mmCIF file of C-alpha atoms in Angstrom:
data_model
loop_
_atom_site.group_PDB
_atom_site.id
_atom_site.type_symbol
_atom_site.label_atom_id
_atom_site.label_comp_id
_atom_site.label_asym_id
_atom_site.label_seq_id
_atom_site.Cartn_x
_atom_site.Cartn_y
_atom_site.Cartn_z
ATOM 1 C CA MET A 280 0.000 0.000 0.000
ATOM 2 C CA ASN A 281 2.667 2.487 1.054
ATOM 3 C CA ARG A 282 4.937 1.728 -1.877
ATOM 4 C CA THR A 283 2.050 2.280 -4.282
ATOM 5 C CA LEU A 284 0.995 5.506 -2.578
ATOM 6 C CA ALA A 285 4.473 7.014 -2.134
ATOM 7 C CA PRO A 286 4.975 8.370 -5.708
ATOM 8 C CA PHE A 287 1.637 10.205 -5.538
ATOM 9 C CA VAL A 288 2.476 11.787 -2.171
ATOM 10 C CA GLU A 289 5.890 12.742 -3.563
ATOM 11 C CA LYS A 290 4.184 14.772 -6.301
ATOM 12 C CA GLU A 291 2.108 16.651 -3.728
ATOM 13 C CA LEU A 292 5.028 17.393 -1.423
ATOM 14 C CA GLY A 293 7.734 17.867 -4.036
ATOM 15 C CA ALA A 294 9.989 15.572 -2.019
ATOM 16 C CA LYS A 295 11.475 12.110 -2.413
ATOM 17 C CA ILE A 296 10.070 9.368 -0.159
ATOM 18 C CA THR A 297 12.254 6.393 0.697
ATOM 19 C CA ILE A 298 10.540 3.388 2.267
ATOM 20 C CA LEU A 299 12.535 1.346 4.776
ATOM 21 C CA ASN A 300 11.372 -1.953 6.204
ATOM 22 C CA ARG A 301 11.604 -2.164 9.996
ATOM 23 C CA PRO A 302 9.882 -5.504 10.683
ATOM 24 C CA GLY A 303 9.337 -7.136 14.044
ATOM 25 C CA ALA A 304 7.300 -7.013 17.251
ATOM 26 C CA SER A 305 4.047 -6.139 15.428
ATOM 27 C CA GLY A 306 5.415 -2.738 14.416
ATOM 28 C CA GLU A 307 6.954 -1.814 17.763
ATOM 29 C CA ILE A 308 10.459 -1.597 16.275
ATOM 30 C CA ALA A 309 9.280 0.860 13.613
ATOM 31 C CA TYR A 310 7.270 2.949 16.098
ATOM 32 C CA THR A 311 10.260 3.135 18.449
ATOM 33 C CA ALA A 312 12.584 4.283 15.673
ATOM 34 C CA MET A 313 10.089 6.898 14.524
ATOM 35 C CA THR A 314 9.562 8.425 17.990
ATOM 36 C CA GLN A 315 13.340 8.655 18.438
ATOM 37 C CA ALA A 316 13.883 10.482 15.125
ATOM 38 C CA ARG A 317 14.471 14.213 14.767
ATOM 39 C CA PRO A 318 11.128 16.085 14.939
ATOM 40 C CA ASP A 319 11.489 17.655 11.501
ATOM 41 C CA GLY A 320 8.788 15.725 9.638
ATOM 42 C CA TYR A 321 11.242 13.765 7.526
ATOM 43 C CA THR A 322 10.634 10.503 9.374
ATOM 44 C CA VAL A 323 7.166 8.945 9.339
ATOM 45 C CA SER A 324 5.895 5.471 10.064
ATOM 46 C CA SER A 325 3.099 3.261 8.894
ATOM 47 C CA LEU A 326 0.640 2.454 11.678
ATOM 48 C CA ASN A 327 -1.722 -0.505 11.875
ATOM 49 C CA THR A 328 -4.548 -1.276 14.255
ATOM 50 C CA PRO A 329 -5.540 -3.291 16.166
ATOM 51 C CA GLY A 330 -1.904 -4.331 16.693
ATOM 52 C CA TYR A 331 -0.758 -0.838 17.673
ATOM 53 C CA LEU A 332 -3.440 -0.689 20.373
ATOM 54 C CA THR A 333 -3.407 -4.273 21.643
ATOM 55 C CA MET A 334 0.376 -4.382 22.073
ATOM 56 C CA GLN A 335 0.008 -1.640 24.656
ATOM 57 C CA MET A 336 -2.524 -3.795 26.522
ATOM 58 C CA ASP A 337 -0.327 -6.880 26.353
ATOM 59 C CA ARG A 338 3.073 -5.528 27.407
ATOM 60 C CA LYS A 339 5.182 -2.492 28.230
ATOM 61 C CA VAL A 340 6.282 -1.184 24.849
ATOM 62 C CA ARG A 341 9.662 0.374 24.108
ATOM 63 C CA PHE A 342 8.217 3.646 22.852
ATOM 64 C CA ASP A 343 6.029 6.245 24.537
ATOM 65 C CA PRO A 344 2.582 6.163 22.840
ATOM 66 C CA LYS A 345 2.068 9.762 23.958
ATOM 67 C CA LYS A 346 4.904 10.748 21.616
ATOM 68 C CA LEU A 347 3.226 9.205 18.577
ATOM 69 C CA CYS A 348 0.524 11.087 16.654
ATOM 70 C CA VAL A 349 -1.465 9.646 13.771
ATOM 71 C CA VAL A 350 -1.369 11.741 10.613
ATOM 72 C CA ALA A 351 -3.704 10.096 8.116
ATOM 73 C CA ARG A 352 -5.687 6.882 7.861
ATOM 74 C CA ILE A 353 -5.559 5.375 4.398
ATOM 75 C CA VAL A 354 -7.352 2.033 4.631
ATOM 76 C CA GLU A 355 -9.878 0.327 6.863
ATOM 77 C CA ASP A 356 -10.067 -3.330 5.871
ATOM 78 C CA PRO A 357 -12.791 -5.334 7.662
ATOM 79 C CA GLY A 358 -12.125 -8.784 9.031
ATOM 80 C CA SER A 359 -14.206 -11.804 8.009
ATOM 81 C CA PHE A 360 -14.502 -15.565 8.466
ATOM 82 C CA ILE A 361 -14.004 -17.918 5.534
ATOM 83 C CA VAL A 362 -14.740 -21.634 5.154
ATOM 84 C CA GLN A 363 -14.129 -24.274 2.501
ATOM 85 C CA ALA A 364 -16.183 -23.784 -0.662
ATOM 86 C CA ASP A 365 -18.129 -26.992 0.036
ATOM 87 C CA SER A 366 -18.712 -26.243 3.732
ATOM 88 C CA LYS A 367 -22.207 -26.711 5.140
ATOM 89 C CA PHE A 368 -21.912 -23.158 6.474
ATOM 90 C CA ASN A 369 -22.984 -20.461 4.000
ATOM 91 C CA THR A 370 -23.449 -17.613 6.485
ATOM 92 C CA LEU A 371 -22.458 -16.694 10.015
ATOM 93 C CA LYS A 372 -26.008 -17.632 11.002
ATOM 94 C CA ASP A 373 -25.373 -21.186 9.801
ATOM 95 C CA LEU A 374 -22.162 -21.423 11.810
ATOM 96 C CA VAL A 375 -23.819 -20.021 14.945
ATOM 97 C CA ALA A 376 -26.807 -22.357 14.662
ATOM 98 C CA PHE A 377 -24.496 -25.382 14.469
ATOM 99 C CA ALA A 378 -22.323 -24.104 17.326
ATOM 100 C CA LYS A 379 -25.371 -23.734 19.570
ATOM 101 C CA GLU A 380 -26.272 -27.371 18.996
ATOM 102 C CA ASN A 381 -22.642 -28.513 19.288
ATOM 103 C CA PRO A 382 -20.773 -26.416 21.915
ATOM 104 C CA GLY A 383 -17.034 -26.276 21.251
ATOM 105 C CA ALA A 384 -17.252 -28.331 18.066
ATOM 106 C CA VAL A 385 -16.603 -25.436 15.655
ATOM 107 C CA THR A 386 -12.872 -24.768 15.338
ATOM 108 C CA VAL A 387 -11.503 -21.333 14.415
ATOM 109 C CA GLY A 388 -7.963 -21.013 13.111
ATOM 110 C CA THR A 389 -6.127 -17.987 14.535
ATOM 111 C CA THR A 390 -2.559 -16.697 14.423
ATOM 112 C CA GLY A 391 -2.362 -16.027 18.140
ATOM 113 C CA LEU A 392 -3.819 -14.386 21.212
ATOM 114 C CA GLY A 393 -5.256 -10.925 20.546
ATOM 115 C CA THR A 394 -5.041 -11.094 16.752
ATOM 116 C CA ASP A 395 -7.844 -9.734 14.582
ATOM 117 C CA GLU A 396 -9.436 -13.105 14.024
ATOM 118 C CA HIS A 397 -9.138 -14.140 17.689
ATOM 119 C CA LEU A 398 -10.799 -10.952 18.918
ATOM 120 C CA ALA A 399 -13.514 -11.357 16.292
ATOM 121 C CA MET A 400 -14.109 -14.920 17.477
ATOM 122 C CA LEU A 401 -14.486 -13.745 21.080
ATOM 123 C CA GLN A 402 -17.011 -11.102 20.030
ATOM 124 C CA LEU A 403 -19.036 -13.657 18.082
ATOM 125 C CA GLU A 404 -19.037 -16.014 21.070
ATOM 126 C CA LYS A 405 -20.305 -13.274 23.356
ATOM 127 C CA SER A 406 -22.864 -11.849 20.913
ATOM 128 C CA ALA A 407 -24.313 -15.222 19.878
ATOM 129 C CA GLY A 408 -23.953 -17.018 23.214
ATOM 130 C CA ILE A 409 -21.877 -19.843 21.744
ATOM 131 C CA ASP A 410 -18.645 -21.677 22.516
ATOM 132 C CA LEU A 411 -16.021 -21.909 19.775
ATOM 133 C CA THR A 412 -12.604 -23.574 19.885
ATOM 134 C CA ALA A 413 -9.549 -21.552 18.850
ATOM 135 C CA VAL A 414 -6.697 -23.376 17.100
ATOM 136 C CA THR A 415 -3.458 -21.377 16.896
ATOM 137 C CA PHE A 416 -1.140 -21.424 13.887
ATOM 138 C CA ASN A 417 2.216 -19.740 13.248
ATOM 139 C CA GLY A 418 0.930 -17.593 10.406
ATOM 140 C CA ALA A 419 -1.878 -16.871 7.960
ATOM 141 C CA ASN A 420 -0.529 -19.237 5.289
ATOM 142 C CA GLU A 421 -0.375 -22.106 7.772
ATOM 143 C CA ALA A 422 -3.939 -21.383 8.897
ATOM 144 C CA ARG A 423 -5.156 -21.239 5.304
ATOM 145 C CA THR A 424 -3.483 -24.574 4.535
ATOM 146 C CA ALA A 425 -5.154 -26.106 7.585
ATOM 147 C CA LEU A 426 -8.548 -24.848 6.431
ATOM 148 C CA LEU A 427 -7.976 -26.201 2.948
ATOM 149 C CA GLY A 428 -7.083 -29.566 4.476
ATOM 150 C CA GLY A 429 -10.206 -29.612 6.619
ATOM 151 C CA HIS A 430 -8.302 -29.428 9.916
ATOM 152 C CA VAL A 431 -10.325 -26.387 11.087
ATOM 153 C CA ASP A 432 -13.810 -25.208 10.211
ATOM 154 C CA THR A 433 -13.084 -21.527 9.619
ATOM 155 C CA ILE A 434 -10.303 -18.920 9.764
ATOM 156 C CA GLY A 435 -10.163 -15.147 9.844
ATOM 157 C CA ILE A 436 -9.032 -13.073 6.877
ATOM 158 C CA ASN A 437 -9.287 -9.424 5.873
ATOM 159 C CA VAL A 438 -11.860 -8.727 3.175
ATOM 160 C CA GLY A 439 -9.264 -6.980 0.991
ATOM 161 C CA GLU A 440 -7.015 -10.032 1.099
ATOM 162 C CA PHE A 441 -9.911 -12.322 0.210
ATOM 163 C CA VAL A 442 -11.185 -10.166 -2.650
ATOM 164 C CA GLY A 443 -7.727 -9.439 -4.017
ATOM 165 C CA SER A 444 -6.522 -13.046 -4.371
ATOM 166 C CA ASP A 445 -7.692 -16.319 -5.840
ATOM 167 C CA HIS A 446 -9.773 -17.844 -3.064
ATOM 168 C CA SER A 447 -12.044 -19.966 -5.233
ATOM 169 C CA ALA A 448 -11.508 -22.872 -2.819
ATOM 170 C CA PHE A 449 -13.191 -20.873 -0.047
ATOM 171 C CA LYS A 450 -16.328 -18.847 0.620
ATOM 172 C CA ASN A 451 -16.842 -15.880 2.923
ATOM 173 C CA LEU A 452 -19.470 -15.956 5.680
ATOM 174 C CA GLY A 453 -19.616 -12.226 6.405
ATOM 175 C CA GLN A 454 -17.590 -9.111 7.120
ATOM 176 C CA PHE A 455 -17.023 -7.502 10.512
ATOM 177 C CA ALA A 456 -17.722 -3.879 9.600
ATOM 178 C CA GLU A 457 -20.312 -1.240 10.462
ATOM 179 C CA GLU A 458 -21.215 -1.028 6.785
ATOM 180 C CA ARG A 459 -20.335 -3.154 3.771
ATOM 181 C CA ALA A 460 -16.906 -2.290 2.421
ATOM 182 C CA SER A 461 -16.842 -0.771 -1.050
ATOM 183 C CA ILE A 462 -14.638 -3.628 -2.257
ATOM 184 C CA ALA A 463 -17.221 -6.231 -1.122
ATOM 185 C CA PRO A 464 -20.674 -4.668 -1.533
ATOM 186 C CA ASP A 465 -22.425 -8.051 -1.813
ATOM 187 C CA LEU A 466 -20.969 -9.518 1.389
ATOM 188 C CA PRO A 467 -23.310 -8.995 4.380
ATOM 189 C CA THR A 468 -21.949 -7.716 7.668
ATOM 190 C CA ALA A 469 -22.160 -9.650 10.916
ATOM 191 C CA LYS A 470 -24.491 -6.930 12.180
ATOM 192 C CA GLU A 471 -26.886 -7.563 9.293
ATOM 193 C CA GLN A 472 -26.923 -11.214 10.338
ATOM 194 C CA GLY A 473 -27.763 -10.308 13.928
ATOM 195 C CA PHE A 474 -24.340 -10.376 15.608
ATOM 196 C CA GLU A 475 -22.327 -7.553 17.185
ATOM 197 C CA VAL A 476 -18.882 -8.217 15.751
ATOM 198 C CA LEU A 477 -16.715 -5.274 14.718
ATOM 199 C CA MET A 478 -13.126 -5.903 13.710
ATOM 200 C CA SER A 479 -11.034 -4.249 11.041
ATOM 201 C CA SER A 480 -7.438 -3.396 10.256
ATOM 202 C CA GLU A 481 -6.698 0.303 9.931
ATOM 203 C CA ARG A 482 -3.562 1.274 8.042
ATOM 204 C CA GLY A 483 -2.179 4.751 7.908
ATOM 205 C CA ILE A 484 0.665 7.137 8.666
ATOM 206 C CA ALA A 485 2.036 8.448 11.967
ATOM 207 C CA MET A 486 4.641 10.995 13.064
ATOM 208 C CA GLY A 487 6.183 12.042 16.331
ATOM 209 C CA CYS A 488 3.925 14.425 18.267
ATOM 210 C CA ASP A 489 6.887 16.776 18.638
ATOM 211 C CA VAL A 490 6.804 17.395 14.878
ATOM 212 C CA PRO A 491 5.166 20.833 14.384
ATOM 213 C CA GLU A 492 1.433 20.551 13.796
ATOM 214 C CA GLU A 493 1.583 22.484 10.526
ATOM 215 C CA ILE A 494 3.950 19.845 9.107
ATOM 216 C CA ARG A 495 1.703 16.975 10.203
ATOM 217 C CA THR A 496 -1.322 18.763 8.731
ATOM 218 C CA LYS A 497 0.491 19.384 5.446
ATOM 219 C CA PHE A 498 1.455 15.711 5.164
ATOM 220 C CA SER A 499 -2.117 14.640 5.937
ATOM 221 C CA ALA A 500 -3.464 16.938 3.207
ATOM 222 C CA ALA A 501 -0.922 15.558 0.731
ATOM 223 C CA VAL A 502 -2.107 12.006 1.482
ATOM 224 C CA LYS A 503 -5.727 13.062 0.911
ATOM 225 C CA LYS A 504 -4.873 14.596 -2.476
ATOM 226 C CA ALA A 505 -2.939 11.469 -3.430
ATOM 227 C CA LEU A 506 -5.886 9.252 -2.496
ATOM 228 C CA ASP A 507 -8.191 11.423 -4.627
ATOM 229 C CA ASN A 508 -5.944 10.988 -7.667
ATOM 230 C CA PRO A 509 -7.839 8.844 -10.235
ATOM 231 C CA GLU A 510 -4.611 7.104 -11.228
ATOM 232 C CA PHE A 511 -3.974 6.017 -7.641
ATOM 233 C CA GLN A 512 -7.606 4.981 -7.189
ATOM 234 C CA ALA A 513 -7.293 2.714 -10.218
ATOM 235 C CA LYS A 514 -4.190 1.100 -8.723
ATOM 236 C CA ALA A 515 -5.919 0.783 -5.351
ATOM 237 C CA LYS A 516 -8.851 -0.993 -7.003
ATOM 238 C CA GLN A 517 -6.470 -3.467 -8.635
ATOM 239 C CA MET A 518 -4.966 -4.152 -5.191
ATOM 240 C CA SER A 519 -8.404 -4.369 -3.484
ATOM 241 C CA LEU A 520 -7.466 -1.628 -1.022
ATOM 242 C CA ALA A 521 -10.437 -0.614 1.124
ATOM 243 C CA LEU A 522 -9.690 3.119 1.001
ATOM 244 C CA SER A 523 -11.098 5.060 3.946
ATOM 245 C CA TYR A 524 -9.305 8.347 4.605
ATOM 246 C CA ARG A 525 -9.308 10.036 7.994
ATOM 247 C CA SER A 526 -7.454 13.250 8.754
ATOM 248 C CA SER A 527 -5.126 13.417 11.752
ATOM 249 C CA GLU A 528 -7.822 15.175 13.787
ATOM 250 C CA GLU A 529 -10.531 12.676 12.834
ATOM 251 C CA TRP A 530 -8.399 9.600 13.434
ATOM 252 C CA ASN A 531 -7.080 10.901 16.756
ATOM 253 C CA LYS A 532 -10.672 11.273 17.960
ATOM 254 C CA GLU A 533 -11.622 7.754 16.870
ATOM 255 C CA LEU A 534 -8.635 5.846 18.282
ATOM 256 C CA PRO A 535 -9.561 6.181 21.994
ATOM 257 C CA VAL A 536 -13.057 4.847 21.254
ATOM 258 C CA ARG A 537 -11.581 1.897 19.369
ATOM 259 C CA ALA A 538 -9.048 1.312 22.163
ATOM 260 C CA GLU A 539 -11.813 1.220 24.777
ATOM 261 C CA ARG A 540 -13.801 -1.332 22.778
ATOM 262 C CA LEU A 541 -10.703 -3.443 22.133
ATOM 263 C CA GLY A 542 -9.822 -3.261 25.825
ATOM 264 C CA ALA A 543 -13.113 -4.889 26.770
ATOM 265 C CA ILE A 544 -12.535 -7.669 24.220
ATOM 266 C CA TRP A 545 -8.916 -8.012 25.333
ATOM 267 C CA LYS A 546 -10.081 -8.852 28.848
ATOM 268 C CA LEU A 547 -11.956 -11.808 27.388
ATOM 269 C CA ALA A 548 -8.794 -12.889 25.577
ATOM 270 C CA LYS A 549 -6.705 -12.720 28.738
ATOM 271 C CA GLU A 550 -9.274 -14.780 30.621
ATOM 272 C CA GLN A 551 -8.869 -17.549 28.047
ATOM 273 C CA LYS A 552 -5.073 -17.431 28.063
#
């Protein structure tokens, strides 16, 4: 996403953008490096939720979250549950109905405690009054292979990832968004099916809070103009990016609300640990 967007932001800012990979610890390494950089606006970081928020609930992080300010949200990609194409489950309602008759029998592949799909599973359990069984895998590819082999009943996947790849061997039971994502207008939400499950991955840009506000605002405006560029929108469609811009002010207001909701779900996760 960032590599595709960078040339369009460069045009708006009249500056060269170099992307460096700082993998590890769910983004903590990148966030730490960014908050330690000079506050001149020349160092920014990608930022992803829920990982950015849940890591702070799980452990003491090596950066001060108060020194990190979001600049612009680019994407909000809803989570979803998928099953094998020939599964007896066609909707979340089908899965819930079976789980009510067979407590603990439905297995959900996850990639660990507090991940998107695990938190979505906990919400579905609470909303529907059912008992599901989590099965942990080392990564998304391993979970997908297990589903294909019939070793689990369902796994979590972002809608953008499902739409943007060949998943003809699977079918999607529903998306965990307030409203249907533009990239999947025919896929019903969990809420439409009667269940309170909200889970999505937000992806955007952050800077140190000590960077002057006018610089952060200028960068945010440049991102917005880049997202509005028809050429970028065409590329985003090819990549199945669920574009959903938020300015720094808008996103900063929304994050505490999301953190509070995730905190309540996180307590459920810790109880099961």
